[in-house]
Coordinates of N, CA and C and ligand atoms in Angstrom, one line a residue:
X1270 N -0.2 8.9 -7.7 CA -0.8 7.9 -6.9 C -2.2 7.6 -7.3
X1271 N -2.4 6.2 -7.1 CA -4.0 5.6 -8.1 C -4.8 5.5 -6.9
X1272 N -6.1 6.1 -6.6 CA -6.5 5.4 -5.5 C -7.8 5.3 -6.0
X1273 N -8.3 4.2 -5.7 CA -9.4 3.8 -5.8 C -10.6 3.9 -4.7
X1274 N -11.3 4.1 -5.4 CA -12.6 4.6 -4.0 C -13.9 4.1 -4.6
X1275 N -14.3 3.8 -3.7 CA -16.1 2.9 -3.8 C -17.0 3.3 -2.3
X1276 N -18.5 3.6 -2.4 CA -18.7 3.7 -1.3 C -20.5 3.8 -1.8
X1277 N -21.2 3.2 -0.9 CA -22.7 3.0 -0.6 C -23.8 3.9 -1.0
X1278 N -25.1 4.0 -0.9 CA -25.5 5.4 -1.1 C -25.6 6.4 -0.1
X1279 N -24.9 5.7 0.7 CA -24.9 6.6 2.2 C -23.3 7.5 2.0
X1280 N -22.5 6.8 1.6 CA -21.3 7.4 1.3 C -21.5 7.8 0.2
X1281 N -22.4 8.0 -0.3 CA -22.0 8.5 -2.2 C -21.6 10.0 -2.5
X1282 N -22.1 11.0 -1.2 CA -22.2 12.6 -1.4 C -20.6 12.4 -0.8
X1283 N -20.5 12.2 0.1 CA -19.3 12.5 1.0 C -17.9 11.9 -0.5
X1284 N -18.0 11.1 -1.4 CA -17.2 10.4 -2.3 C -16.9 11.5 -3.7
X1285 N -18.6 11.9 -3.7 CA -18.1 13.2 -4.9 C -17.7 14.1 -4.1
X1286 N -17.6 14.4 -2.8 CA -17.0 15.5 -1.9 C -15.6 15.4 -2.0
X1287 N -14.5 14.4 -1.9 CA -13.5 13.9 -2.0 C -12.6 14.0 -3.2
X1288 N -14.0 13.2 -4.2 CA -13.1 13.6 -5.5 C -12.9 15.0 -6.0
X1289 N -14.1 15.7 -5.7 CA -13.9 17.1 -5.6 C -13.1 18.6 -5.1
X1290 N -12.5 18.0 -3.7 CA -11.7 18.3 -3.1 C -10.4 18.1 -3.5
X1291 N -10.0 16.8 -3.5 CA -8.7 16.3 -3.9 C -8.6 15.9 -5.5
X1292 N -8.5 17.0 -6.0 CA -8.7 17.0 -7.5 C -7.3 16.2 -8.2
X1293 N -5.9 16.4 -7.3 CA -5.0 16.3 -7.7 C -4.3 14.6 -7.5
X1294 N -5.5 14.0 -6.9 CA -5.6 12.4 -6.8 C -5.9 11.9 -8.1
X1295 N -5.1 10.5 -8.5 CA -5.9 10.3 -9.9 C -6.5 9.3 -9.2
X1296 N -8.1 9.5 -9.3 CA -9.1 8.6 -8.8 C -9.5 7.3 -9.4
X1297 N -10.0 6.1 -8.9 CA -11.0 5.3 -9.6 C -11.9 4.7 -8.6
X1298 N -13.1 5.8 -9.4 CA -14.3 5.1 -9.2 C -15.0 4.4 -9.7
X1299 N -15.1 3.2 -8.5 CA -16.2 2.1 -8.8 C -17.6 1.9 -7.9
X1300 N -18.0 3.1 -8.2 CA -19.7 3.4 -7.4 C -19.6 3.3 -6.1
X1301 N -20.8 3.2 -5.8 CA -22.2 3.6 -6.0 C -21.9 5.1 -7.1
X1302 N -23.3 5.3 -8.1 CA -23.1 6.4 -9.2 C -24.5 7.6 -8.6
X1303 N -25.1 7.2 -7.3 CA -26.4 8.0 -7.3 C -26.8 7.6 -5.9
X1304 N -27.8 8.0 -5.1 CA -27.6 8.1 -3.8 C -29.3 6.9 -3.8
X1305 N -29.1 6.0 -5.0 CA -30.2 4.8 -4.6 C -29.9 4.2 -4.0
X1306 N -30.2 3.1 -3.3 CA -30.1 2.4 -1.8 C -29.1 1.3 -2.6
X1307 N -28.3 0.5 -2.1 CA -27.1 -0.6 -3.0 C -26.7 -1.1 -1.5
X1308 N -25.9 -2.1 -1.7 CA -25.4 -3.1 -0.7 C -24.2 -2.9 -0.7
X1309 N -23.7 -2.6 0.5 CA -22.2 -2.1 0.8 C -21.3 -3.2 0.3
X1310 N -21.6 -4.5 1.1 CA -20.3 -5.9 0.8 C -20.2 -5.9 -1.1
X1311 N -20.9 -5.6 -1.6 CA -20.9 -5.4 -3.4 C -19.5 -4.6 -4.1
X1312 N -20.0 -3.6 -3.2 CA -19.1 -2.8 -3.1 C -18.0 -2.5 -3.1
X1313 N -17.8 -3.3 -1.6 CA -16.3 -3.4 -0.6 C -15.7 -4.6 -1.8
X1314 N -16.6 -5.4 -2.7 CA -16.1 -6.6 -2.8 C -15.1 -6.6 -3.9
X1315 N -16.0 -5.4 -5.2 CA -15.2 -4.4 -6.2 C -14.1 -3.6 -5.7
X1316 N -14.1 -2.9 -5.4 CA -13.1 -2.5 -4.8 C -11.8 -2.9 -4.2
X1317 N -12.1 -4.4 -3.6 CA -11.0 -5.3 -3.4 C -10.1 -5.8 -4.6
X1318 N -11.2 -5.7 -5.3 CA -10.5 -6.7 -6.7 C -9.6 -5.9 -7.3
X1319 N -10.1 -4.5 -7.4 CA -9.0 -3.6 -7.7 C -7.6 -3.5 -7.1
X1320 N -7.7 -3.7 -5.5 CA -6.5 -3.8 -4.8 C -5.7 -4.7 -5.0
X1321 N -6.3 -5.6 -4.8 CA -5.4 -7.1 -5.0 C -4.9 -7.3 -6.7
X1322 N -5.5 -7.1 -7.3 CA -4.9 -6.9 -9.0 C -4.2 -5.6 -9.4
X1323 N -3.1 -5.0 -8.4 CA -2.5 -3.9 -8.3 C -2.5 -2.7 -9.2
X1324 N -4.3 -2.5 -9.4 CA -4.8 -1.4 -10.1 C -4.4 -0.5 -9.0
X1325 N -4.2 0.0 -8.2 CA -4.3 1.2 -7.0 C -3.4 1.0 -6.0
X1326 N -2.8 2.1 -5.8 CA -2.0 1.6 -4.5 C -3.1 1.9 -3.2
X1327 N -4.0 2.5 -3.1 CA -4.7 2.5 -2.2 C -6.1 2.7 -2.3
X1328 N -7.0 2.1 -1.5 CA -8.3 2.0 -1.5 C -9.1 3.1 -0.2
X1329 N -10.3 3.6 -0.7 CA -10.8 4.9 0.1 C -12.5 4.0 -0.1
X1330 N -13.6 3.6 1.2 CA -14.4 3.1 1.3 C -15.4 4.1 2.3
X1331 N -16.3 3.9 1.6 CA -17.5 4.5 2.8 C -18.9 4.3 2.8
X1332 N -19.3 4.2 3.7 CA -20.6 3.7 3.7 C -21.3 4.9 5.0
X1333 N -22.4 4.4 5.3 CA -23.0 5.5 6.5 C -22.2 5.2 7.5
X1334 N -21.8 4.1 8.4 CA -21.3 4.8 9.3 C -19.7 4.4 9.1
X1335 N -19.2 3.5 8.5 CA -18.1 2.6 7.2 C -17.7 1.2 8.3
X1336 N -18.8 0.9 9.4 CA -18.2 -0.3 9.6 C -19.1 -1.3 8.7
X1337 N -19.7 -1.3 8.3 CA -20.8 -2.3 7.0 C -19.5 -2.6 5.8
X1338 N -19.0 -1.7 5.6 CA -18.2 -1.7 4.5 C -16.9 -2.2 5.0
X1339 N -16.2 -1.6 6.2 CA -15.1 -2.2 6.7 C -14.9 -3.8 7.3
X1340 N -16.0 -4.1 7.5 CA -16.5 -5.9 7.8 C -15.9 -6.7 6.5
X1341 N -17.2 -6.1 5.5 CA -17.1 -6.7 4.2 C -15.2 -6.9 3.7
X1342 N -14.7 -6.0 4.0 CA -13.6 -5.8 2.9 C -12.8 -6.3 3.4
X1343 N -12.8 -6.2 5.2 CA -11.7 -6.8 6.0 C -11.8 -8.6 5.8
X1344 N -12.6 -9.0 5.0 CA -13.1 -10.7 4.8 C -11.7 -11.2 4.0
X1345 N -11.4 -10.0 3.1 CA -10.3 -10.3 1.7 C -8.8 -10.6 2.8
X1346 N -8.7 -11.9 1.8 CA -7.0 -11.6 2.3 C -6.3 -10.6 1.3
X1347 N -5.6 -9.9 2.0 CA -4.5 -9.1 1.3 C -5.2 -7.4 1.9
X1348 N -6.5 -7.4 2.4 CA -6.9 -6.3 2.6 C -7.1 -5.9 4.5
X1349 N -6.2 -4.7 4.5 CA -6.4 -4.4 5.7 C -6.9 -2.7 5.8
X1350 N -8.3 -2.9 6.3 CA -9.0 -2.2 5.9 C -9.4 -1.3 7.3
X1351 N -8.9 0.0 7.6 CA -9.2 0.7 8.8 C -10.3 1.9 8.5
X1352 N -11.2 2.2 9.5 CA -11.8 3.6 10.0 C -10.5 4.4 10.7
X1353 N -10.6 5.9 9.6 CA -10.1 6.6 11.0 C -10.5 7.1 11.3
X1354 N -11.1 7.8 12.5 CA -11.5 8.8 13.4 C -10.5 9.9 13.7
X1355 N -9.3 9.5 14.0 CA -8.5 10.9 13.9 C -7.0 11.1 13.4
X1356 N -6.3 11.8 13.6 CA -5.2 12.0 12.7 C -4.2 10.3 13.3
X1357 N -3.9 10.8 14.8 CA -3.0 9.9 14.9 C -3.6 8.4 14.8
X1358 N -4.6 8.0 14.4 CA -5.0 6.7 14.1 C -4.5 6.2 12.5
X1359 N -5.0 7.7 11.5 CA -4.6 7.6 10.6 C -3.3 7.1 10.1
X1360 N -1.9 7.9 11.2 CA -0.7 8.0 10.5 C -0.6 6.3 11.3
X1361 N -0.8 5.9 12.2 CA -0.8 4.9 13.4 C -1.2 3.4 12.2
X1362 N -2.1 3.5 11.9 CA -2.7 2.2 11.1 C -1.9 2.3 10.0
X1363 N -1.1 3.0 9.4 CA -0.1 2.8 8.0 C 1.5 2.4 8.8
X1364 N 1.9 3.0 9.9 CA 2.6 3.1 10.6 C 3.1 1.6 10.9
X1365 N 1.7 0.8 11.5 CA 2.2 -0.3 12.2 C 1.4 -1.1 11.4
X1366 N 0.2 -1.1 10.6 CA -0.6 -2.0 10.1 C -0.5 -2.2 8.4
X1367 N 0.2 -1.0 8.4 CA 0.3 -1.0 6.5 C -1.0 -1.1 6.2
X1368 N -1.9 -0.4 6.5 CA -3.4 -0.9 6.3 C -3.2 0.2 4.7
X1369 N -4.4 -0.5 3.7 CA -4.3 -0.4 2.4 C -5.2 0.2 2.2
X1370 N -6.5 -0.1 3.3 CA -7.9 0.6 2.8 C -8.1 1.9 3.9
X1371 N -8.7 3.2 3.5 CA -9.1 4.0 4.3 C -10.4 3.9 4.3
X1372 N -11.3 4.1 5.1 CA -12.3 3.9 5.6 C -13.3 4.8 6.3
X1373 N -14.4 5.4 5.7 CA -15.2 6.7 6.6 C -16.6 6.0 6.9
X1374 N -16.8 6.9 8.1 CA -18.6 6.9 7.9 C -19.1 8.7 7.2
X1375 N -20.1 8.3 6.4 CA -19.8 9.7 6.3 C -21.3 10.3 7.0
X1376 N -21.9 9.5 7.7 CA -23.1 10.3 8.8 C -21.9 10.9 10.3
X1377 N -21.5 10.2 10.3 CA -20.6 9.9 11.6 C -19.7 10.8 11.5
X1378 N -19.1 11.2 10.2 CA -17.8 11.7 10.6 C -18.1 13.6 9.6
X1379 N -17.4 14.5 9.9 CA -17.6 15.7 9.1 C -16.5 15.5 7.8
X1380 N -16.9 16.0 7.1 CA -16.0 16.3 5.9 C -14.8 16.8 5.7
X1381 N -14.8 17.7 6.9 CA -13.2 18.5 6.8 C -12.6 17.4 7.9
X1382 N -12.6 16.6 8.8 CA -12.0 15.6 9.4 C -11.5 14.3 8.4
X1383 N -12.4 13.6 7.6 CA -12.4 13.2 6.7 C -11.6 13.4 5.5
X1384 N -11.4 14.7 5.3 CA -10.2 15.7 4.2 C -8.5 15.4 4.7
X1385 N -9.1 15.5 6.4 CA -7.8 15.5 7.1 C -6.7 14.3 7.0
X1386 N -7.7 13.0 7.7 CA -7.6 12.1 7.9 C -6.6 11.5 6.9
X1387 N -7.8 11.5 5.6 CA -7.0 11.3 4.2 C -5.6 11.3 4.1
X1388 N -5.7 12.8 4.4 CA -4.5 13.3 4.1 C -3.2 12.7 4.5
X1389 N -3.5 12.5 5.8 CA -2.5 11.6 7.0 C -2.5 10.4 6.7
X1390 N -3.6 9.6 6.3 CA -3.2 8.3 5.9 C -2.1 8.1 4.8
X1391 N -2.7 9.2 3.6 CA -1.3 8.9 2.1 C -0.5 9.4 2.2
X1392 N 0.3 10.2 3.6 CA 1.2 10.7 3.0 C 2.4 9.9 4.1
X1393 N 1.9 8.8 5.0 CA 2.8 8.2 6.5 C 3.0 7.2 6.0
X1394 N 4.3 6.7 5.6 CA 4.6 5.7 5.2 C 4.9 4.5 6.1
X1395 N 4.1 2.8 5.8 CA 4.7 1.9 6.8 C 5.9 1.8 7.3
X1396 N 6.2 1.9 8.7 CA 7.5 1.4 9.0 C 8.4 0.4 8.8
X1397 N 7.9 -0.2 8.5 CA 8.5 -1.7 8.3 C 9.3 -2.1 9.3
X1398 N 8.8 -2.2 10.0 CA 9.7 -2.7 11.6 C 9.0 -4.0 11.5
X1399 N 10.5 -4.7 12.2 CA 10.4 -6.1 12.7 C 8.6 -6.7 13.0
X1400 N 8.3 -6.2 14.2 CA 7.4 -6.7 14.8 C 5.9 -6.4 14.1
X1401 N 6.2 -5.0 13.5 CA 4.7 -5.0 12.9 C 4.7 -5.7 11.6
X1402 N 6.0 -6.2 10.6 CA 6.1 -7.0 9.6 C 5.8 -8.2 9.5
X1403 N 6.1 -8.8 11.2 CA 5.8 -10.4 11.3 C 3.9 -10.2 12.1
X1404 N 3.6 -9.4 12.9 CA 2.3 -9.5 12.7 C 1.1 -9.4 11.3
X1405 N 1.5 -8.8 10.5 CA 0.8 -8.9 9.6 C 1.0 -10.2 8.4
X1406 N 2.2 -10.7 8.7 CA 2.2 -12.4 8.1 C 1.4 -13.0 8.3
X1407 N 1.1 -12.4 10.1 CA 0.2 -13.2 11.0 C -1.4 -13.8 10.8
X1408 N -1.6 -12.1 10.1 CA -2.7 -12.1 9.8 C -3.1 -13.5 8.4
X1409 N -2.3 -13.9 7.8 CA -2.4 -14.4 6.5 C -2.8 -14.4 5.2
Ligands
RB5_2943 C1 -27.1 2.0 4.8 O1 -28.3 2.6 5.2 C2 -26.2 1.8 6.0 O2 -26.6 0.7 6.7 C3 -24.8 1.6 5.5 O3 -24.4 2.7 4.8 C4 -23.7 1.3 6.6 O4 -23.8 2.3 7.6 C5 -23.6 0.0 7.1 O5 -22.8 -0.3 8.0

């Protein structure tokens, strides 16, 4: 599984935390490379491009608290871009949203929650049920 990850200088430590943890992800990183100050929407904007050009099946975003970055990215059509805060939001947003991007703060949120989260987002597959298939048409 390809997932691509980009995240701010606020998310930069929490990103090499990630890759370092989940060694067994094949990653792509597209910055921030150092914890100098950068503009999140830059960011989220790279990172999109990779999604939508089916480099990755999944995108991993963070910024300080990841709604700066979740704004920016949720602009893209084709990107449905969630924060999770906890497990059952995690499996819940792939469940009914097929959401593509995962999304942290990493002031906001701890690291082993964050590990968790992850975890539950890549491994709950969309339902593909009726109702949540025609709302996300919806979205356009
Ligand atoms: C950067 O200081 C901070 O504003 C950014 O990481 C993010 O939290 C914005 O939403």
């Amino acid at each position: 599984m390809k997932i691509v990850i980009g995240a701010d200088h606020g998310g930069f430590e929490l990103k090499e935390f990630l890759k370092n943890e989940r060694q067994d992800i094949d990653w792509l990183d597209i910055g921030t490379f150092s914890e100098e100050s950068c503009d999140y929407p830059l960011i989220a904007d790279k990172l999109v491009d990779v999604i939508n050009s089916g480099q990755a099946d999944f995108g991993v975003l963070i910024c300080g608290t990841g709604i700066g970055i979740s704004i920016a990215a949720n602009r893209h059509k084709g990107i449905r871009a969630a924060i999770l805060y906890n497990k059952d939001v995690a499996s819940l947003t792939r469940e009914h949203n097929d959401a593509n991007v995962a999304v942290f703060g990493a002031r906001t949120q701890s690291k082993e929650n964050v590990l968790a989260y992850l975890d539950v987002f890549l491994t709950t597959p969309f339902s593909n049920g009726e109702r949540h298939c025609r709302r996300i048409a919806e979205l356009g």
